[in-house]
CSV table of C-alpha atoms in Angstrom, one decimal:
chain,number,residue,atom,x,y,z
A,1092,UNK,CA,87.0,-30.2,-2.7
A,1093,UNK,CA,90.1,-28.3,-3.1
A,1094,UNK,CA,90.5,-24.7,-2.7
A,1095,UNK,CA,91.8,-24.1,-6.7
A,1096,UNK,CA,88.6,-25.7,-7.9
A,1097,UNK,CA,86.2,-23.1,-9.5
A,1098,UNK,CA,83.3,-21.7,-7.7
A,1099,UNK,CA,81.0,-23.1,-10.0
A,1100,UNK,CA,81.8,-26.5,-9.7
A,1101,UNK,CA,80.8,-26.4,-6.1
A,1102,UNK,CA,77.2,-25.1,-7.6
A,1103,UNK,CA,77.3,-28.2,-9.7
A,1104,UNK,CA,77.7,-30.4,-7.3
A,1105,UNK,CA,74.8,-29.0,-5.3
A,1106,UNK,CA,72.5,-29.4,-9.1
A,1107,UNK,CA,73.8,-32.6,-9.1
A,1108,UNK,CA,72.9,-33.3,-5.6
A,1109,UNK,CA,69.0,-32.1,-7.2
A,1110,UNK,CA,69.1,-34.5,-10.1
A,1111,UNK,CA,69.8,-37.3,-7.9
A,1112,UNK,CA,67.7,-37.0,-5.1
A,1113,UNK,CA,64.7,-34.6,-5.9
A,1114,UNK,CA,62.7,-37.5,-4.4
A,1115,UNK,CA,64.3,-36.5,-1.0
A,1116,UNK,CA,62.9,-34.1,1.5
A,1117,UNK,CA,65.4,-31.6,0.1
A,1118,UNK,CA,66.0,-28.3,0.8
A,1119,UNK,CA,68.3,-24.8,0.3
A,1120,UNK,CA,69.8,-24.7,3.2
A,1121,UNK,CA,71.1,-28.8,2.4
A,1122,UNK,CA,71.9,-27.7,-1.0
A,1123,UNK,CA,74.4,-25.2,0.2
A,1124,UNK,CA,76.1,-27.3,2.7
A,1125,UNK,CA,76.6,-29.4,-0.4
A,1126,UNK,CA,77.9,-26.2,-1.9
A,1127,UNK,CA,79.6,-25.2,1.2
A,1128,UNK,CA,78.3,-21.9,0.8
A,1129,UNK,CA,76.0,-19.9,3.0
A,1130,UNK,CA,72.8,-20.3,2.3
A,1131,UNK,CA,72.2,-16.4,0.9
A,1132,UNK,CA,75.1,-16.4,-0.9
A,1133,UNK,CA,74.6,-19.6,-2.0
A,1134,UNK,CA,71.3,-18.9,-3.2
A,1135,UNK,CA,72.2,-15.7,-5.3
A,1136,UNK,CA,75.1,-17.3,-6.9
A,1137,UNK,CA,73.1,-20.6,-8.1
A,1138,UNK,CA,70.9,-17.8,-9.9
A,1139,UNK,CA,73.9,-16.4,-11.0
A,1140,UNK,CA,75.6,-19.2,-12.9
A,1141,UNK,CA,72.4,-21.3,-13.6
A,1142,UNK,CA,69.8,-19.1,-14.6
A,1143,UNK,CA,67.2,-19.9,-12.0
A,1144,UNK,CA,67.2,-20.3,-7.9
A,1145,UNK,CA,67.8,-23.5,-6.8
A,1146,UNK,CA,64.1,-23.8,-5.3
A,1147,UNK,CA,63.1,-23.3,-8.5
A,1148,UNK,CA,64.9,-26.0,-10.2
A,1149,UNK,CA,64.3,-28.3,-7.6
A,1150,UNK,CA,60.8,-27.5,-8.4
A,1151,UNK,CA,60.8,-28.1,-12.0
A,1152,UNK,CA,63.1,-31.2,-12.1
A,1153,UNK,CA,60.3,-33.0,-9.4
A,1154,UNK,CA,57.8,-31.3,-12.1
A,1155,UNK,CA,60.2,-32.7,-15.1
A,1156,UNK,CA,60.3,-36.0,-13.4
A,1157,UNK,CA,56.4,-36.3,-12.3
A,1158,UNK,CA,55.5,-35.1,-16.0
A,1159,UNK,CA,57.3,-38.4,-17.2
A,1160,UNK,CA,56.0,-40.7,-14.7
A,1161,UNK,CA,52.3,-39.2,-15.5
A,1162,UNK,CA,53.3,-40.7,-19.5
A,1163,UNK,CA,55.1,-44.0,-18.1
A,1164,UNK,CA,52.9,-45.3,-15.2
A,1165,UNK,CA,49.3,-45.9,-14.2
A,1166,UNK,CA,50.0,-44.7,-10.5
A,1167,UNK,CA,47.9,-42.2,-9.4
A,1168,UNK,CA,48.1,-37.7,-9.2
A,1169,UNK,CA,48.4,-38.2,-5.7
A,1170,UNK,CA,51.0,-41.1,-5.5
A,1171,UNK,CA,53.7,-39.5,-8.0
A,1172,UNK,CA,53.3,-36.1,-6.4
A,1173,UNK,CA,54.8,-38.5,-3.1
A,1174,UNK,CA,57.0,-40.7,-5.7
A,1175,UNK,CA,59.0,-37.3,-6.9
A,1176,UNK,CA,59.5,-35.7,-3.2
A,1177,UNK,CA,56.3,-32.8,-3.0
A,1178,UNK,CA,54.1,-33.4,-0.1
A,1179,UNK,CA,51.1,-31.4,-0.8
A,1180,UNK,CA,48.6,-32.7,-3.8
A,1181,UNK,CA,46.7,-29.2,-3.9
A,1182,UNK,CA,50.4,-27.9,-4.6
A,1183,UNK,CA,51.9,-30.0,-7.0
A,1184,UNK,CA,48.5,-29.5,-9.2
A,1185,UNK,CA,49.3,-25.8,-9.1
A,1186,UNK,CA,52.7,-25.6,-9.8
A,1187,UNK,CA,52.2,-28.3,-12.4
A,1188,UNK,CA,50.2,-26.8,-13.9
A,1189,UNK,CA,51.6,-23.7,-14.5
A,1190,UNK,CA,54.8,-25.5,-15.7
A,1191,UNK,CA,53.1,-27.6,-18.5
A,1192,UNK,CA,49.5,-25.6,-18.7
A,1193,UNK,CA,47.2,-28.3,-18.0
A,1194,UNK,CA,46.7,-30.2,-14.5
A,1195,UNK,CA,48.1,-33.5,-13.8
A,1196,UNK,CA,45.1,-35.0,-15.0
A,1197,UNK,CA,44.9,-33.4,-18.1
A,1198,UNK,CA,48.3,-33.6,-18.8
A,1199,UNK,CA,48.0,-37.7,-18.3
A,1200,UNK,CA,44.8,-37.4,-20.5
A,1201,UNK,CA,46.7,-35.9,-23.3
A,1202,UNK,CA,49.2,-38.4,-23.8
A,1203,UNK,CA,49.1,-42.0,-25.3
A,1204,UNK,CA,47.7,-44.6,-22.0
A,1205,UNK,CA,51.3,-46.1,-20.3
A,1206,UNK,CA,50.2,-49.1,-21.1
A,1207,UNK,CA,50.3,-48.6,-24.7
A,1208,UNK,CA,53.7,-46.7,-24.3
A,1209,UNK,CA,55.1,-49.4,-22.1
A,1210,UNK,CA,58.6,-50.7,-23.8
A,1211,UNK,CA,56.9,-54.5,-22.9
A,1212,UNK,CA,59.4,-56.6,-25.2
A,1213,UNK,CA,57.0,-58.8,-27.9
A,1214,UNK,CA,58.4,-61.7,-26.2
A,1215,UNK,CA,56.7,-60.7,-23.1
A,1216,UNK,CA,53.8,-60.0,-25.1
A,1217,UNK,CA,53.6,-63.6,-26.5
A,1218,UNK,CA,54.6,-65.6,-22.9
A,1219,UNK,CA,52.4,-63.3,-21.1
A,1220,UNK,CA,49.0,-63.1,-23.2
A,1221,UNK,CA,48.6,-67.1,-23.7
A,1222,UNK,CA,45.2,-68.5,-21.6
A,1223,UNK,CA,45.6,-70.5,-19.1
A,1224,UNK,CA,46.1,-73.9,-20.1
A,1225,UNK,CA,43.3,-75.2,-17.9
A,1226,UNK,CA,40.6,-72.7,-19.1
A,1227,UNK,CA,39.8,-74.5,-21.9
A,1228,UNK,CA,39.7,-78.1,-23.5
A,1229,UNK,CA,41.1,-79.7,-26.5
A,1230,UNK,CA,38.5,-80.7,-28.4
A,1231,UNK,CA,38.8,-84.0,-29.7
A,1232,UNK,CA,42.6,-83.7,-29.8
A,1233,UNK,CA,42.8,-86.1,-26.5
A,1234,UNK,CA,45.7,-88.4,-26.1
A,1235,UNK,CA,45.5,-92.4,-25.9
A,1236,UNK,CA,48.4,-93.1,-24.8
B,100,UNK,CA,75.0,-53.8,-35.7
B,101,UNK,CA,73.4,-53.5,-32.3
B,102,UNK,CA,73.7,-50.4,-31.0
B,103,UNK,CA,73.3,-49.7,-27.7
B,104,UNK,CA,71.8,-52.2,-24.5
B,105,UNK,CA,69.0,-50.2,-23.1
B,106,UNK,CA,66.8,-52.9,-20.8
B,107,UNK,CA,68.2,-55.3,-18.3
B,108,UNK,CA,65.8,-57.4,-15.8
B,109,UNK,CA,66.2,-59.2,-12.8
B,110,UNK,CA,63.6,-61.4,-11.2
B,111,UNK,CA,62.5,-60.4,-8.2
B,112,UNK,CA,60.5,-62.2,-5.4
B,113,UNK,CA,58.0,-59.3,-4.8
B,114,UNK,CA,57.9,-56.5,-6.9
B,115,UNK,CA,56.7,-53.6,-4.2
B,116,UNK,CA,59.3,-54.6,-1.9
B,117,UNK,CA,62.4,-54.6,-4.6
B,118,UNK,CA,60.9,-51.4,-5.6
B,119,UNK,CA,61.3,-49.7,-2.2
B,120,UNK,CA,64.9,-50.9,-2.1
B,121,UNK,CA,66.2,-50.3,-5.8
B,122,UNK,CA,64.1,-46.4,-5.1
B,123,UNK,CA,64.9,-45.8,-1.6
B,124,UNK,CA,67.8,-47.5,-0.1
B,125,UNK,CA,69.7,-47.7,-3.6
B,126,UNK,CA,68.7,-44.1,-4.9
B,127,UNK,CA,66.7,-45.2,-8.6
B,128,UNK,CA,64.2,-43.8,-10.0
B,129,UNK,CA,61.0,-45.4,-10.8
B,130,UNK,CA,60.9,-45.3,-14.5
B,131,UNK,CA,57.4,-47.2,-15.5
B,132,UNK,CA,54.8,-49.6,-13.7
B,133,UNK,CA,52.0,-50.6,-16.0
B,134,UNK,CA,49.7,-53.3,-15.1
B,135,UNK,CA,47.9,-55.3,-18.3
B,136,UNK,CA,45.0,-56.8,-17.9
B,137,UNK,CA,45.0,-58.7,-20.9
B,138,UNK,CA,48.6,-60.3,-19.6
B,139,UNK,CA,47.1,-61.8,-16.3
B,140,UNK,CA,48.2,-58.3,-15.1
B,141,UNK,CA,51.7,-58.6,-15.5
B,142,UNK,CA,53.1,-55.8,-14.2
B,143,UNK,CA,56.0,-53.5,-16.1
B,144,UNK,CA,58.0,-52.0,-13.5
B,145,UNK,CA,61.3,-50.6,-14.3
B,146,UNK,CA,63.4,-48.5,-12.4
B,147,UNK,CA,67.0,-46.6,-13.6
B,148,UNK,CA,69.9,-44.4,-12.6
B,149,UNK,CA,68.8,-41.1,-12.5
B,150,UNK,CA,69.9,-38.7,-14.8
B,151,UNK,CA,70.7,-42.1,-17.1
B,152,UNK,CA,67.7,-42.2,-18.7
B,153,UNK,CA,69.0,-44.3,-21.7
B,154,UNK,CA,69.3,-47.8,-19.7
B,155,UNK,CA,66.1,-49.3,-17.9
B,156,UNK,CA,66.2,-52.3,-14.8
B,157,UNK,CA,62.8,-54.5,-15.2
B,158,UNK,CA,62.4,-55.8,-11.8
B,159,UNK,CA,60.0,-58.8,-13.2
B,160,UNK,CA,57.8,-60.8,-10.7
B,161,UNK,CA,58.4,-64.8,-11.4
B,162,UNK,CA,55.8,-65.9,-13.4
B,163,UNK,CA,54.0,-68.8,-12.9
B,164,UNK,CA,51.6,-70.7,-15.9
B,165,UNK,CA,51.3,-70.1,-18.4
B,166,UNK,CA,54.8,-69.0,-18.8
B,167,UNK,CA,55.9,-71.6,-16.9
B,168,UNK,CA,55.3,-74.0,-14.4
B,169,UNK,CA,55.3,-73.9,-11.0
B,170,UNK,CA,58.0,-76.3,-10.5
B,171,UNK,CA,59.9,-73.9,-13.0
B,172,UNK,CA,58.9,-70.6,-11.0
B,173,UNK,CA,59.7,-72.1,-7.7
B,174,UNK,CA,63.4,-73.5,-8.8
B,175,UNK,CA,63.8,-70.1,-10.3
B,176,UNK,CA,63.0,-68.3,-6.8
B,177,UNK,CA,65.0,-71.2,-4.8
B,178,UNK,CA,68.2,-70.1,-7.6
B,179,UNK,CA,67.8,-66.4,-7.0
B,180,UNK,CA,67.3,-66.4,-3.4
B,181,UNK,CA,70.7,-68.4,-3.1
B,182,UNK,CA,72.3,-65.8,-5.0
B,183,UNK,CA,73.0,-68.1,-7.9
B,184,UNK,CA,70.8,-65.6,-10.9
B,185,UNK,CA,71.4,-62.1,-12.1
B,186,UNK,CA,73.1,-59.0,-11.0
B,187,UNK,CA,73.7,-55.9,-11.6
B,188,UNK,CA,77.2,-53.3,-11.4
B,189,UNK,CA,76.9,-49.8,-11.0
B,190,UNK,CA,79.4,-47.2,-10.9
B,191,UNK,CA,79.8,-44.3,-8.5
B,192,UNK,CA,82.0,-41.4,-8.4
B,193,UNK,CA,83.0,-41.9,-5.2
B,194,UNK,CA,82.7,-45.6,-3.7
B,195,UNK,CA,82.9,-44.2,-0.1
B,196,UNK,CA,81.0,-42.1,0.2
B,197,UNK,CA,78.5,-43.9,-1.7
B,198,UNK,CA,79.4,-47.3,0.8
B,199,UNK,CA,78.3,-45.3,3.9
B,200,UNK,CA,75.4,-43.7,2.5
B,201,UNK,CA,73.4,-47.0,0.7
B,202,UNK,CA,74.5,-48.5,4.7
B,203,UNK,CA,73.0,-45.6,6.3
B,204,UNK,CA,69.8,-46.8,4.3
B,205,UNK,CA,70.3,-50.3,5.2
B,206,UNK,CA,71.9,-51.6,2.6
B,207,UNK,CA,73.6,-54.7,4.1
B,208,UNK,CA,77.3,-55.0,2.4
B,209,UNK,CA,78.8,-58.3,1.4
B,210,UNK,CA,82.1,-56.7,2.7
B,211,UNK,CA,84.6,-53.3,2.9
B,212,UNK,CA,85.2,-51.2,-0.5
B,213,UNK,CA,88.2,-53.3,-1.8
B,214,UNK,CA,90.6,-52.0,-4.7
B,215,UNK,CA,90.5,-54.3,-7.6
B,216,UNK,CA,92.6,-53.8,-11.0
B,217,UNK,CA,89.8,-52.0,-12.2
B,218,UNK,CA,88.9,-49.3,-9.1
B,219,UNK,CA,87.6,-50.0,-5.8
B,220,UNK,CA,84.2,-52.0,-5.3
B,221,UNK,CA,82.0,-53.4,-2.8
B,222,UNK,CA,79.2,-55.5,-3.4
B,223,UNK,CA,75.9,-57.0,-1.6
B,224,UNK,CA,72.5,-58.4,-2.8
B,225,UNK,CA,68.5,-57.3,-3.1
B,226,UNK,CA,66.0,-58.5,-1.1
B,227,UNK,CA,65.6,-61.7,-3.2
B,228,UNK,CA,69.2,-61.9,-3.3
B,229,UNK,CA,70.1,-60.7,-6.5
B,230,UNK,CA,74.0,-60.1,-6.8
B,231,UNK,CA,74.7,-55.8,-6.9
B,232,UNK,CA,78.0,-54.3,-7.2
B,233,UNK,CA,79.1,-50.8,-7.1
B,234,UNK,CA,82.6,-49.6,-8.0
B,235,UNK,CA,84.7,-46.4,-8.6
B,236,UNK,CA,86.2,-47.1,-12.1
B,237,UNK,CA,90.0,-45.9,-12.6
């Protein structure tokens, strides 16, 4: 970028670089590069202009995103902790559930099953659902022809 | 008046395998994956842009009966896998950068970023050869 854009656009870029790619093996020193800051200075100013540090809302947008897929899928606690980019189970049940107040589990519990929530179009639903023709007869309707 | 398009679908050939690419070579998210039982476990699995989370991709599995026959499902395959079904065109803010980092992942490229009246795109296909385009809109 060019040296008249604000500081804080290089910060965004670095959030933005977050949003994206949370699923990544991500961490603050790659976030400043992305910045080009140093790390400690990028680090304070991210808590500056945003609010939080940028391992914290790393943190909470995998949390944010494994929160949704805990509503909108039937994988497993241990599969989206992997799917949103945290390596460690025994973490992510921690920190997730001082984020939301309930563990993973709990959290999936409380909600609606995916399946039911599933945006499956009635279509689908129709195509989908009919038996197999061969699994049962037609009786009396046979053809003679 | 209809508002907004919010699903799109493609069919795919294997539905694990277009997963891995549309999540980790092409950067989506994996939005649901629900599998019914009472559907011959069908399987629901979308995937979307992140930070877009208005528009969903169903990457749907070809169904044989009873939705349709197998002559049907395998012509369907055959038609995809010689590029001739769907696609999809995304934008990126800068086409680039965003060439050399889906080719770092593998990504195989039909080509160069090329300016066009409308930006500069680049295109290439999915694994069952689904046609994907990405361009940097002027």
């Amino acid at each position: 970028m060019s040296a008249h854009v604000p500081p804080a656009r290089h910060l965004l870029r670095a959030r933005d670089l977050v949003d994206a790619r949370y699923r990544e093996p991500l961490d603050v020193p790659t976030l400043a590069r992305a910045a080009h800051l140093s790390e400690a200075h990028f680090s304070r100013e991210f808590r500056r202009v945003f609010g939080e540090t940028p391992h914290r809302y790393l943190l909470t947008r995998r949390l944010e995103r494994a929160a949704a897929l805990l509503r909108n899928t039937d994988r497993t606690v241990a599969d989206i902790c992997l799917a949103v980019g945290l390596r460690s189970v025994g973490s992510f049940t921690t920190s997730f559930g001082r984020a939301f107040g309930l563990s993973p589990t709990a959290y999936r519990a409380a909600h609606p099953p995916a399946v039911t929530r599933a945006r499956i179009p009635t279509c689908m639903r129709l195509a989908w659902g009919r038996p197999q023709p061969s699994s049962f007869g037609e009786d009396g309707c046979e053809r003679s022809d | 008046m209809l508002k907004q398009l919010t699903t799109t679908q493609v069919w795919v050939h294997d539905q694990d395998e277009a997963l891995a690419f549309y999540t980790e070579k092409l950067g989506l998210e994996l939005r649901e994956d629900v599998t019914v039982p009472e559907m011959g476990n069908f399987r629901w699995l979308t995937v979307g842009v992140p930070g877009q989370p208005d528009v969903a991709i169903v990457l749907m599995a070809v169904p044989g009966p009873p939705v349709f026959d197998e002559e049907t499902r395998v012509q369907i395959m055959a038609l995809v896998a010689k590029g001739a079904a769907s696609g999809l065109f995304f934008a990126a803010e800068d086409i680039q950068a965003t060439y050399e980092e889906l080719r770092g992942r593998g990504v195989e490229f039909q080509g160069e970023p090329t300016e066009q009246p409308y930006g500069t795109d680049v295109g290439f296909h999915d694994p069952s050869g689904n046609q994907m385009r990405v361009a940097q809109l002027t």
